[in-house]
Amino acid sequence: DYKKGKKDEYKKEKNRWLDVLISKVEKDLIPGFSDMIQIKEAATPLTYERYTNNEKGQFLGMQLIPEYSMHKGLDHRTPIKGLYMVGGSTQPGCGYPGAPISAFMGYLKMMEDITFVQAVILIIENF
């Protein structure tokens, strides 16, 4: 158990499972898959807890309670001009299920903030 100081054992087990999954993909779906991998990393609830500070590594964003629901999540705009946030903890919240909606809402806010000329350039560069 990682939190009980058995970090080496935890890492070995995490990597063992990563190898099991890669082998399964290679055997059943994509022959030679392991040779295509340049970097591999596994994420567990401890990983989510470390990087998101979500309790017990839960991955569905903020708690689904009235205080955090619909338009009470983090705003898409940041204090840094041109930097927007989207994801399970931004408006509208709701974790992974809400992330695509959050991306669209963030896009709309970005489009509100840029000029017509900037929008045309953005469209041209991405087609």
C-alpha atoms as one frame of an Amber mdcrd trajectory, in Angstrom:
protein
   0.000   0.000   0.000   1.537   3.275  -1.176   0.251   5.360   1.725   1.645
   2.870   4.240   5.174   3.371   2.902   5.282   0.432   0.491   5.998   2.665
  -2.506   8.316   0.247  -4.314   5.782  -2.596  -4.100   3.020  -0.279  -5.295
   5.071   0.902  -8.295   5.985  -2.695  -9.217   2.333  -3.750  -9.103   1.221
  -0.697 -11.075   3.821  -1.452 -13.775   2.897  -5.141 -13.768  -0.721  -4.224
 -14.554   0.408  -1.801 -17.233   2.399  -4.611 -18.885  -0.583  -6.980 -18.598
  -2.832  -4.481 -20.394  -0.259  -3.769 -23.105   0.232  -7.516 -23.664  -3.535
  -8.018 -23.928  -3.845  -5.263 -26.555  -0.896  -6.719 -28.457  -2.268 -10.267
 -28.339  -5.919  -9.510 -29.127  -5.940  -6.286 -31.139  -2.670  -4.837 -32.432
   0.254  -7.183 -33.107   3.559  -5.427 -32.381   1.835  -2.862 -30.160   4.517
  -2.923 -27.459   7.195  -2.040 -30.029   5.231   1.110 -30.964   5.247   2.496
 -27.425   7.842   5.174 -26.746   6.691   6.237 -23.275   4.327   4.435 -20.953
   2.698   5.610 -17.759  -0.177   4.246 -15.720  -2.636   6.301 -13.707  -4.410
   5.061 -10.600  -6.695   6.755  -8.094  -3.532   7.853  -6.264  -2.385   9.577
  -9.458  -5.698  11.434  -9.743  -5.537  12.404  -6.086  -1.976  13.691  -6.478
  -2.608  15.808  -9.571  -6.194  16.959  -8.986  -6.425  16.838  -5.185  -9.726
  14.985  -5.580 -10.478  13.009  -2.451  -9.494   9.322  -2.773  -8.618   9.929
  -6.410 -12.179  10.103  -7.641 -12.151  11.206 -11.267 -15.576  12.738 -11.760
 -14.593  16.298 -10.879 -16.122  18.228  -8.030 -18.751  16.636  -5.838 -22.175
  16.582  -7.445 -23.843  18.772  -4.850 -25.886  21.957  -5.400 -22.954  24.207
  -4.444 -20.927  22.925  -7.441 -23.608  22.152  -9.996 -24.648  24.026 -13.161
 -22.695  27.225 -13.632 -21.146  27.082 -10.175 -17.995  25.296 -11.314 -14.815
  27.187 -12.116 -15.115  29.842 -14.805 -13.596  29.156 -18.225 -11.862  32.520
 -18.301  -8.702  32.988 -16.274  -6.902  36.147 -15.169  -4.397  35.456 -17.978
  -5.658  36.973 -21.232  -6.195  34.272 -23.867  -5.969  31.349 -21.396  -9.176
  29.374 -20.901  -9.918  26.298 -18.804 -12.270  23.448 -19.656 -12.919  20.100
 -18.023 -14.845  18.258 -15.371 -14.365  20.908 -12.682 -15.196  23.945 -14.809
 -18.695  25.067 -15.728 -21.067  23.192 -15.925 -19.207  20.744 -13.665 -20.322
  17.099 -13.476 -16.872  15.545 -14.047 -16.150  13.555 -17.183 -19.772  13.576
 -18.420 -19.759  17.388 -18.308 -16.323  17.821 -19.912 -17.519  17.950 -23.562
 -20.148  20.523 -22.626 -17.477  22.462 -20.737 -15.255  22.453 -23.845 -18.075
  23.877 -25.956 -18.898  26.514 -23.338 -15.218  27.470 -23.121 -15.091  27.775
 -26.903 -18.095  30.113 -26.861 -16.462  32.315 -24.205 -13.256  32.428 -26.238
 -15.223  33.459 -29.328 -16.895  36.249 -27.314 -13.464  37.580 -26.345 -11.713
  37.658 -29.709 -12.181  40.121 -32.537 -13.702  39.256 -35.880 -10.277  39.381
 -37.554  -8.793  37.053 -34.923 -11.711  34.645 -35.460 -11.191  34.595 -39.237
  -7.460  33.924 -38.804  -8.212  31.130 -36.320 -10.670  29.498 -38.733  -8.303
  29.787 -41.710  -5.356  28.328 -39.776  -7.384  25.295 -38.710  -8.847  24.296
 -42.076
